[in-house]
PDB file of C-alpha atoms in Angstrom:
ATOM      1  CA  GLY N1011       5.666  -8.078  -8.281  1.00  0.00           C
ATOM      2  CA  GLN N1012       9.327  -7.383  -8.531  1.00  0.00           C
ATOM      3  CA  ASN N1013      11.298  -4.437 -10.035  1.00  0.00           C
ATOM      4  CA  ILE N1014       8.474  -1.843 -10.195  1.00  0.00           C
ATOM      5  CA  ASP N1015       9.920   1.412 -11.507  1.00  0.00           C
ATOM      6  CA  GLN N1016       8.204   4.730 -11.602  1.00  0.00           C
ATOM      7  CA  PRO N1017       9.627   8.296 -11.800  1.00  0.00           C
ATOM      8  CA  THR N1018      10.597   9.988  -8.558  1.00  0.00           C
ATOM      9  CA  GLU N1019       9.005  13.326  -9.160  1.00  0.00           C
ATOM     10  CA  MET N1020       6.841  15.391 -11.696  1.00  0.00           C
ATOM     11  CA  THR N1021       5.484  18.875 -11.600  1.00  0.00           C
ATOM     12  CA  ALA N1022       2.571  20.173 -13.543  1.00  0.00           C
ATOM     13  CA  THR N1023       0.381  23.244 -13.760  1.00  0.00           C
ATOM     14  CA  GLU N1024      -3.150  23.405 -12.302  1.00  0.00           C
ATOM     15  CA  GLY N1025      -5.556  22.519 -15.089  1.00  0.00           C
ATOM     16  CA  ALA N1026      -2.986  20.573 -16.999  1.00  0.00           C
ATOM     17  CA  ILE N1027      -2.564  16.652 -17.560  1.00  0.00           C
ATOM     18  CA  VAL N1028       0.160  14.640 -16.209  1.00  0.00           C
ATOM     19  CA  GLN N1029       1.109  10.975 -17.148  1.00  0.00           C
ATOM     20  CA  ILE N1030       2.759   8.763 -14.544  1.00  0.00           C
ATOM     21  CA  ASN N1031       4.627   5.759 -16.011  1.00  0.00           C
ATOM     22  CA  CYS N1032       5.006   2.547 -14.277  1.00  0.00           C
ATOM     23  CA  THR N1033       7.007  -0.646 -15.486  1.00  0.00           C
ATOM     24  CA  TYR N1034       7.031  -3.916 -13.763  1.00  0.00           C
ATOM     25  CA  GLN N1035       8.567  -7.241 -13.983  1.00  0.00           C
ATOM     26  CA  THR N1036       6.758 -10.276 -12.490  1.00  0.00           C
ATOM     27  CA  SER N1037       6.631 -14.160 -12.841  1.00  0.00           C
ATOM     28  CA  GLY N1038       2.840 -14.240 -12.990  1.00  0.00           C
ATOM     29  CA  PHE N1039       0.635 -11.161 -13.238  1.00  0.00           C
ATOM     30  CA  ASN N1040      -2.551 -10.807 -11.422  1.00  0.00           C
ATOM     31  CA  GLY N1041      -3.331  -7.121 -11.490  1.00  0.00           C
ATOM     32  CA  LEU N1042      -1.905  -3.677 -11.157  1.00  0.00           C
ATOM     33  CA  PHE N1043      -3.195  -1.023  -8.807  1.00  0.00           C
ATOM     34  CA  TRP N1044      -2.834   2.735  -8.454  1.00  0.00           C
ATOM     35  CA  TYR N1045      -3.005   4.389  -4.994  1.00  0.00           C
ATOM     36  CA  GLN N1046      -2.899   8.035  -4.144  1.00  0.00           C
ATOM     37  CA  GLN N1047      -1.141   9.107  -0.915  1.00  0.00           C
ATOM     38  CA  HIS N1048      -0.911  12.484   0.673  1.00  0.00           C
ATOM     39  CA  ALA N1049       2.048  13.184   2.934  1.00  0.00           C
ATOM     40  CA  GLY N1050       1.548  11.301   6.185  1.00  0.00           C
ATOM     41  CA  GLU N1051      -1.649   9.737   5.293  1.00  0.00           C
ATOM     42  CA  ALA N1052      -2.977   6.453   4.286  1.00  0.00           C
ATOM     43  CA  PRO N1053      -2.808   5.316   0.684  1.00  0.00           C
ATOM     44  CA  THR N1054      -6.236   5.301  -1.130  1.00  0.00           C
ATOM     45  CA  PHE N1055      -7.159   3.110  -3.828  1.00  0.00           C
ATOM     46  CA  LEU N1056      -7.557   4.879  -7.357  1.00  0.00           C
ATOM     47  CA  SER N1057      -7.670   2.242  -9.942  1.00  0.00           C
ATOM     48  CA  TYR N1058      -7.200  -1.433 -10.784  1.00  0.00           C
ATOM     49  CA  ASN N1059      -6.219  -3.059 -14.306  1.00  0.00           C
ATOM     50  CA  VAL N1060      -5.953  -6.651 -14.872  1.00  0.00           C
ATOM     51  CA  LEU N1061      -6.760  -6.808 -18.570  1.00  0.00           C
ATOM     52  CA  ASP N1062      -5.020  -4.582 -21.475  1.00  0.00           C
ATOM     53  CA  GLY N1063      -6.548  -1.283 -22.070  1.00  0.00           C
ATOM     54  CA  LEU N1064      -7.709   1.866 -20.508  1.00  0.00           C
ATOM     55  CA  GLU N1065      -9.991   2.347 -17.376  1.00  0.00           C
ATOM     56  CA  GLU N1066     -11.514   5.669 -17.075  1.00  0.00           C
ATOM     57  CA  LYS N1067     -12.636   7.004 -13.723  1.00  0.00           C
ATOM     58  CA  GLY N1068     -13.688  10.748 -13.799  1.00  0.00           C
ATOM     59  CA  ARG N1069     -10.552  12.795 -14.128  1.00  0.00           C
ATOM     60  CA  PHE N1070      -8.204   9.767 -13.448  1.00  0.00           C
ATOM     61  CA  SER N1071      -7.608   6.912 -15.990  1.00  0.00           C
ATOM     62  CA  SER N1072      -5.192   4.000 -15.994  1.00  0.00           C
ATOM     63  CA  PHE N1073      -3.836   1.995 -18.881  1.00  0.00           C
ATOM     64  CA  LEU N1074      -2.255  -1.424 -18.739  1.00  0.00           C
ATOM     65  CA  SER N1075      -0.213  -3.337 -21.401  1.00  0.00           C
ATOM     66  CA  ARG N1076       0.734  -6.828 -20.025  1.00  0.00           C
ATOM     67  CA  SER N1077       2.803  -7.796 -22.855  1.00  0.00           C
ATOM     68  CA  LYS N1078       5.100  -4.613 -22.195  1.00  0.00           C
ATOM     69  CA  GLY N1079       4.813  -4.784 -18.454  1.00  0.00           C
ATOM     70  CA  TYR N1080       3.678  -1.241 -18.409  1.00  0.00           C
ATOM     71  CA  SER N1081       1.058   0.916 -17.054  1.00  0.00           C
ATOM     72  CA  TYR N1082       0.238   4.681 -16.755  1.00  0.00           C
ATOM     73  CA  LEU N1083      -1.992   6.819 -14.643  1.00  0.00           C
ATOM     74  CA  LEU N1084      -3.321   9.739 -16.423  1.00  0.00           C
ATOM     75  CA  LEU N1085      -4.428  12.895 -14.305  1.00  0.00           C
ATOM     76  CA  LYS N1086      -6.571  15.412 -16.089  1.00  0.00           C
ATOM     77  CA  GLU N1087      -7.624  18.825 -15.118  1.00  0.00           C
ATOM     78  CA  LEU N1088      -5.097  19.017 -12.418  1.00  0.00           C
ATOM     79  CA  GLN N1089      -6.259  20.460  -9.197  1.00  0.00           C
ATOM     80  CA  MET N1090      -4.060  21.621  -6.168  1.00  0.00           C
ATOM     81  CA  LYS N1091      -5.485  18.880  -4.324  1.00  0.00           C
ATOM     82  CA  ASP N1092      -3.893  16.214  -6.530  1.00  0.00           C
ATOM     83  CA  SER N1093      -0.441  17.047  -5.134  1.00  0.00           C
ATOM     84  CA  ALA N1094       0.395  13.908  -3.651  1.00  0.00           C
ATOM     85  CA  SER N1095       2.562  10.676  -4.061  1.00  0.00           C
ATOM     86  CA  TYR N1096       1.128   8.161  -6.570  1.00  0.00           C
ATOM     87  CA  LEU N1097       2.057   4.538  -6.069  1.00  0.00           C
ATOM     88  CA  CYS N1098       2.038   1.925  -8.438  1.00  0.00           C
ATOM     89  CA  ALA N1099       1.378  -1.677  -7.095  1.00  0.00           C
ATOM     90  CA  VAL N1100       1.389  -5.154  -8.697  1.00  0.00           C
ATOM     91  CA  ARG N1101      -0.095  -8.422  -7.532  1.00  0.00           C
ATOM     92  CA  ASP N1102       1.473 -11.790  -8.505  1.00  0.00           C
ATOM     93  CA  LEU N1103      -0.366 -14.716  -9.495  1.00  0.00           C
ATOM     94  CA  GLY N1104      -1.321 -16.948  -6.356  1.00  0.00           C
ATOM     95  CA  ASP N1105      -0.712 -13.981  -4.238  1.00  0.00           C
ATOM     96  CA  TYR N1106      -2.981 -11.541  -2.256  1.00  0.00           C
ATOM     97  CA  LYS N1107      -0.373  -8.918  -1.126  1.00  0.00           C
ATOM     98  CA  LEU N1108       0.608  -6.013  -3.197  1.00  0.00           C
ATOM     99  CA  SER N1109       4.207  -5.091  -4.052  1.00  0.00           C
ATOM    100  CA  PHE N1110       4.596  -1.545  -4.425  1.00  0.00           C
ATOM    101  CA  GLY N1111       6.880   0.909  -6.291  1.00  0.00           C
ATOM    102  CA  ALA N1112       8.613   3.819  -4.442  1.00  0.00           C
ATOM    103  CA  GLY N1113       5.946   6.270  -5.655  1.00  0.00           C
ATOM    104  CA  THR N1114       5.803   9.378  -7.845  1.00  0.00           C
ATOM    105  CA  THR N1115       5.455  12.589  -6.041  1.00  0.00           C
ATOM    106  CA  VAL N1116       3.381  15.035  -8.088  1.00  0.00           C
ATOM    107  CA  THR N1117       3.381  18.741  -7.509  1.00  0.00           C
ATOM    108  CA  VAL N1118       0.772  20.856  -8.875  1.00  0.00           C
ATOM    109  CA  ARG N1119       1.588  24.646  -9.279  1.00  0.00           C
ATOM    110  CA  ALA N1120      -0.812  27.459  -9.636  1.00  0.00           C
TER     111      ALA N1120
ATOM    112  CA  ASP I1053     -12.767   6.915   7.431  1.00  0.00           C
ATOM    113  CA  SER I1054     -11.488   3.760   5.597  1.00  0.00           C
ATOM    114  CA  GLY I1055     -13.054   1.454   8.141  1.00  0.00           C
ATOM    115  CA  VAL I1056      -9.481   0.050   9.081  1.00  0.00           C
ATOM    116  CA  THR I1057      -8.681   1.250  12.553  1.00  0.00           C
ATOM    117  CA  GLN I1058      -5.021   1.602  13.865  1.00  0.00           C
ATOM    118  CA  THR I1059      -3.821   2.446  17.206  1.00  0.00           C
ATOM    119  CA  PRO I1060      -1.835   4.230  18.525  1.00  0.00           C
ATOM    120  CA  LYS I1061      -1.447   7.014  15.815  1.00  0.00           C
ATOM    121  CA  HIS I1062       1.752   8.156  17.286  1.00  0.00           C
ATOM    122  CA  LEU I1063       4.353   6.556  19.558  1.00  0.00           C
ATOM    123  CA  ILE I1064       7.743   7.600  20.800  1.00  0.00           C
ATOM    124  CA  THR I1065      10.005   5.315  22.517  1.00  0.00           C
ATOM    125  CA  ALA I1066      13.566   4.565  23.194  1.00  0.00           C
ATOM    126  CA  THR I1067      16.046   2.104  21.584  1.00  0.00           C
ATOM    127  CA  GLY I1068      15.767  -1.326  23.082  1.00  0.00           C
ATOM    128  CA  GLN I1069      12.352  -1.081  23.864  1.00  0.00           C
ATOM    129  CA  ARG I1070       9.220  -2.991  22.842  1.00  0.00           C
ATOM    130  CA  VAL I1071       5.909  -1.770  21.264  1.00  0.00           C
ATOM    131  CA  THR I1072       2.690  -3.281  20.038  1.00  0.00           C
ATOM    132  CA  LEU I1073       0.703  -1.793  17.286  1.00  0.00           C
ATOM    133  CA  ARG I1074      -2.933  -2.647  16.837  1.00  0.00           C
ATOM    134  CA  CYS I1075      -5.282  -3.064  13.770  1.00  0.00           C
ATOM    135  CA  SER I1076      -8.898  -3.686  13.500  1.00  0.00           C
ATOM    136  CA  PRO I1077      -9.831  -4.646   9.768  1.00  0.00           C
ATOM    137  CA  ARG I1078     -12.982  -3.400   7.935  1.00  0.00           C
ATOM    138  CA  SER I1079     -16.082  -5.343   8.843  1.00  0.00           C
ATOM    139  CA  GLY I1080     -16.152  -8.408   6.593  1.00  0.00           C
ATOM    140  CA  ASP I1081     -12.528  -8.596   5.694  1.00  0.00           C
ATOM    141  CA  LEU I1082     -10.735 -11.698   6.521  1.00  0.00           C
ATOM    142  CA  SER I1083      -7.087 -10.562   5.582  1.00  0.00           C
ATOM    143  CA  VAL I1084      -4.836  -8.230   7.333  1.00  0.00           C
ATOM    144  CA  TYR I1085      -1.530  -6.906   5.845  1.00  0.00           C
ATOM    145  CA  TRP I1086       1.160  -5.062   7.563  1.00  0.00           C
ATOM    146  CA  TYR I1087       3.440  -2.613   5.691  1.00  0.00           C
ATOM    147  CA  GLN I1088       6.336  -0.521   6.789  1.00  0.00           C
ATOM    148  CA  GLN I1089       7.063   2.900   5.231  1.00  0.00           C
ATOM    149  CA  SER I1090      10.267   4.691   6.244  1.00  0.00           C
ATOM    150  CA  LEU I1091      11.072   8.257   5.266  1.00  0.00           C
ATOM    151  CA  ASP I1092      11.362   8.617   1.487  1.00  0.00           C
ATOM    152  CA  GLN I1093      10.899   4.751   1.059  1.00  0.00           C
ATOM    153  CA  GLY I1094       8.048   2.813  -0.559  1.00  0.00           C
ATOM    154  CA  LEU I1095       5.648   0.580   1.251  1.00  0.00           C
ATOM    155  CA  GLN I1096       7.546  -2.549   2.342  1.00  0.00           C
ATOM    156  CA  PHE I1097       5.383  -5.461   2.847  1.00  0.00           C
ATOM    157  CA  LEU I1098       5.882  -7.295   6.148  1.00  0.00           C
ATOM    158  CA  ILE I1099       3.347 -10.009   6.837  1.00  0.00           C
ATOM    159  CA  GLN I1100      -0.234 -11.115   5.849  1.00  0.00           C
ATOM    160  CA  TYR I1101      -2.809 -12.838   8.025  1.00  0.00           C
ATOM    161  CA  TYR I1102      -5.889 -14.582   6.699  1.00  0.00           C
ATOM    162  CA  ASN I1103      -8.608 -15.575   9.116  1.00  0.00           C
ATOM    163  CA  GLY I1104      -6.247 -16.008  11.931  1.00  0.00           C
ATOM    164  CA  GLU I1105      -3.520 -17.864  10.061  1.00  0.00           C
ATOM    165  CA  GLU I1106      -0.148 -16.532   8.755  1.00  0.00           C
ATOM    166  CA  ARG I1107      -0.483 -16.540   4.880  1.00  0.00           C
ATOM    167  CA  ALA I1108       2.661 -14.778   3.666  1.00  0.00           C
ATOM    168  CA  LYS I1109       5.856 -13.252   4.908  1.00  0.00           C
ATOM    169  CA  GLY I1110       7.886 -10.493   3.434  1.00  0.00           C
ATOM    170  CA  ASN I1111      10.850  -8.591   4.702  1.00  0.00           C
ATOM    171  CA  ILE I1112       9.953  -8.813   8.404  1.00  0.00           C
ATOM    172  CA  LEU I1113      12.877  -8.822  10.693  1.00  0.00           C
ATOM    173  CA  GLU I1114      13.122 -11.523  13.567  1.00  0.00           C
ATOM    174  CA  ARG I1115      12.691  -8.833  16.136  1.00  0.00           C
ATOM    175  CA  PHE I1116       9.095  -8.319  14.730  1.00  0.00           C
ATOM    176  CA  SER I1117       6.197 -10.563  14.993  1.00  0.00           C
ATOM    177  CA  ALA I1118       2.566 -10.372  14.460  1.00  0.00           C
ATOM    178  CA  GLN I1119      -0.731 -12.341  15.098  1.00  0.00           C
ATOM    179  CA  GLN I1120      -4.356 -12.241  14.255  1.00  0.00           C
ATOM    180  CA  PHE I1121      -6.858 -13.076  16.808  1.00  0.00           C
ATOM    181  CA  PRO I1122     -10.255 -14.760  16.474  1.00  0.00           C
ATOM    182  CA  ASP I1123     -12.184 -11.496  16.246  1.00  0.00           C
ATOM    183  CA  LEU I1124      -9.814 -10.748  13.285  1.00  0.00           C
ATOM    184  CA  HIS I1125      -7.860  -7.799  14.813  1.00  0.00           C
ATOM    185  CA  SER I1126      -4.196  -8.050  14.438  1.00  0.00           C
ATOM    186  CA  GLU I1127      -1.166  -6.876  16.418  1.00  0.00           C
ATOM    187  CA  LEU I1128       2.338  -6.216  15.308  1.00  0.00           C
ATOM    188  CA  ASN I1129       4.935  -6.524  17.991  1.00  0.00           C
ATOM    189  CA  LEU I1130       8.205  -4.783  17.452  1.00  0.00           C
ATOM    190  CA  SER I1131      11.039  -5.551  20.066  1.00  0.00           C
ATOM    191  CA  SER I1132      14.644  -4.422  20.786  1.00  0.00           C
ATOM    192  CA  LEU I1133      13.838  -1.363  18.876  1.00  0.00           C
ATOM    193  CA  GLU I1134      16.536   0.357  16.752  1.00  0.00           C
ATOM    194  CA  LEU I1135      16.703   3.883  15.435  1.00  0.00           C
ATOM    195  CA  GLY I1136      16.153   2.452  11.907  1.00  0.00           C
ATOM    196  CA  ASP I1137      12.850   1.075  12.869  1.00  0.00           C
ATOM    197  CA  SER I1138      11.356   4.711  13.083  1.00  0.00           C
ATOM    198  CA  ALA I1139       8.703   4.596  10.331  1.00  0.00           C
ATOM    199  CA  LEU I1140       5.093   4.729   9.504  1.00  0.00           C
ATOM    200  CA  TYR I1141       3.441   1.256   9.964  1.00  0.00           C
ATOM    201  CA  PHE I1142       0.366   0.598   8.020  1.00  0.00           C
ATOM    202  CA  CYS I1143      -2.260  -2.006   8.217  1.00  0.00           C
ATOM    203  CA  ALA I1144      -4.421  -2.905   5.324  1.00  0.00           C
ATOM    204  CA  SER I1145      -7.275  -5.248   5.080  1.00  0.00           C
ATOM    205  CA  SER I1146      -9.149  -6.943   2.088  1.00  0.00           C
ATOM    206  CA  GLU I1147     -11.928  -9.484   1.789  1.00  0.00           C
ATOM    207  CA  ASP I1148      -9.938 -12.454   0.227  1.00  0.00           C
ATOM    208  CA  ARG I1149     -12.818 -14.710   0.202  1.00  0.00           C
ATOM    209  CA  VAL I1150     -12.473 -18.182  -1.475  1.00  0.00           C
ATOM    210  CA  GLY I1151     -13.890 -17.966  -4.917  1.00  0.00           C
ATOM    211  CA  SER I1152     -14.344 -14.258  -4.934  1.00  0.00           C
ATOM    212  CA  SER I1153     -13.330 -12.646  -8.088  1.00  0.00           C
ATOM    213  CA  GLY I1154     -12.418  -8.942  -8.979  1.00  0.00           C
ATOM    214  CA  ALA I1155      -9.794  -6.473  -7.565  1.00  0.00           C
ATOM    215  CA  ASN I1156      -9.740  -7.571  -3.963  1.00  0.00           C
ATOM    216  CA  VAL I1157      -8.540  -3.968  -3.091  1.00  0.00           C
ATOM    217  CA  LEU I1158      -6.353  -3.511  -0.016  1.00  0.00           C
ATOM    218  CA  THR I1159      -7.808  -0.788   2.206  1.00  0.00           C
ATOM    219  CA  PHE I1160      -5.329   1.067   4.486  1.00  0.00           C
ATOM    220  CA  GLY I1161      -5.694   2.323   7.878  1.00  0.00           C
ATOM    221  CA  ALA I1162      -4.270   5.808   8.876  1.00  0.00           C
ATOM    222  CA  GLY I1163      -1.037   4.367  10.023  1.00  0.00           C
ATOM    223  CA  SER I1164       0.992   4.288  13.377  1.00  0.00           C
ATOM    224  CA  ARG I1165       3.922   6.624  13.365  1.00  0.00           C
ATOM    225  CA  LEU I1166       6.882   5.162  15.362  1.00  0.00           C
ATOM    226  CA  THR I1167       9.588   7.316  16.438  1.00  0.00           C
ATOM    227  CA  VAL I1168      12.541   5.612  18.183  1.00  0.00           C
ATOM    228  CA  LEU I1169      14.985   7.968  20.092  1.00  0.00           C
TER     229      LEU I1169
END
């Protein structure tokens, strides 16, 4: 995956919804991943999309449009503990590694 | 606990020195990946090993080298250290079994924080 773009920072209020967009360019697409990373800690897996559409997992949902090279992560009913960096990552066809975007730092305010 | 173990957690050393970072993958995972994360930078892929063999190489400096041993643990060697090498170094593992389908999620260890003074 190359040229993975996501916003640098987002701020939202506790209980609200935030949508983090990710655009990517790749020669051959083989999956898009979202990870959560708290400061100084390991990235932890949130979601995986390989087909177009929405994947829902509790308060978190992820959407993929392969034709547009676009994904978003939707965080609902925000909690203070959701303050973290959210990383968009892409796997190319024939590859096993993930290429990561720079991450979006989400700050949840009371 | 993710099941991926990295040691040491913290390391402080001087420029010009050499260090070795160690990673034990999750039980059953055959692939090990090394990533570097500098301050305010994204995760940069360094190198991948699969079942003892190098499989993919990213932006890894010539001063850096890695290997994966028969018991599948891996070591990342960083030599002639420079101030700019200060970073968090993450190891991740995944199953990567031939014929497996699905997400093949990378599971990350807690990282080794290297400070070069």
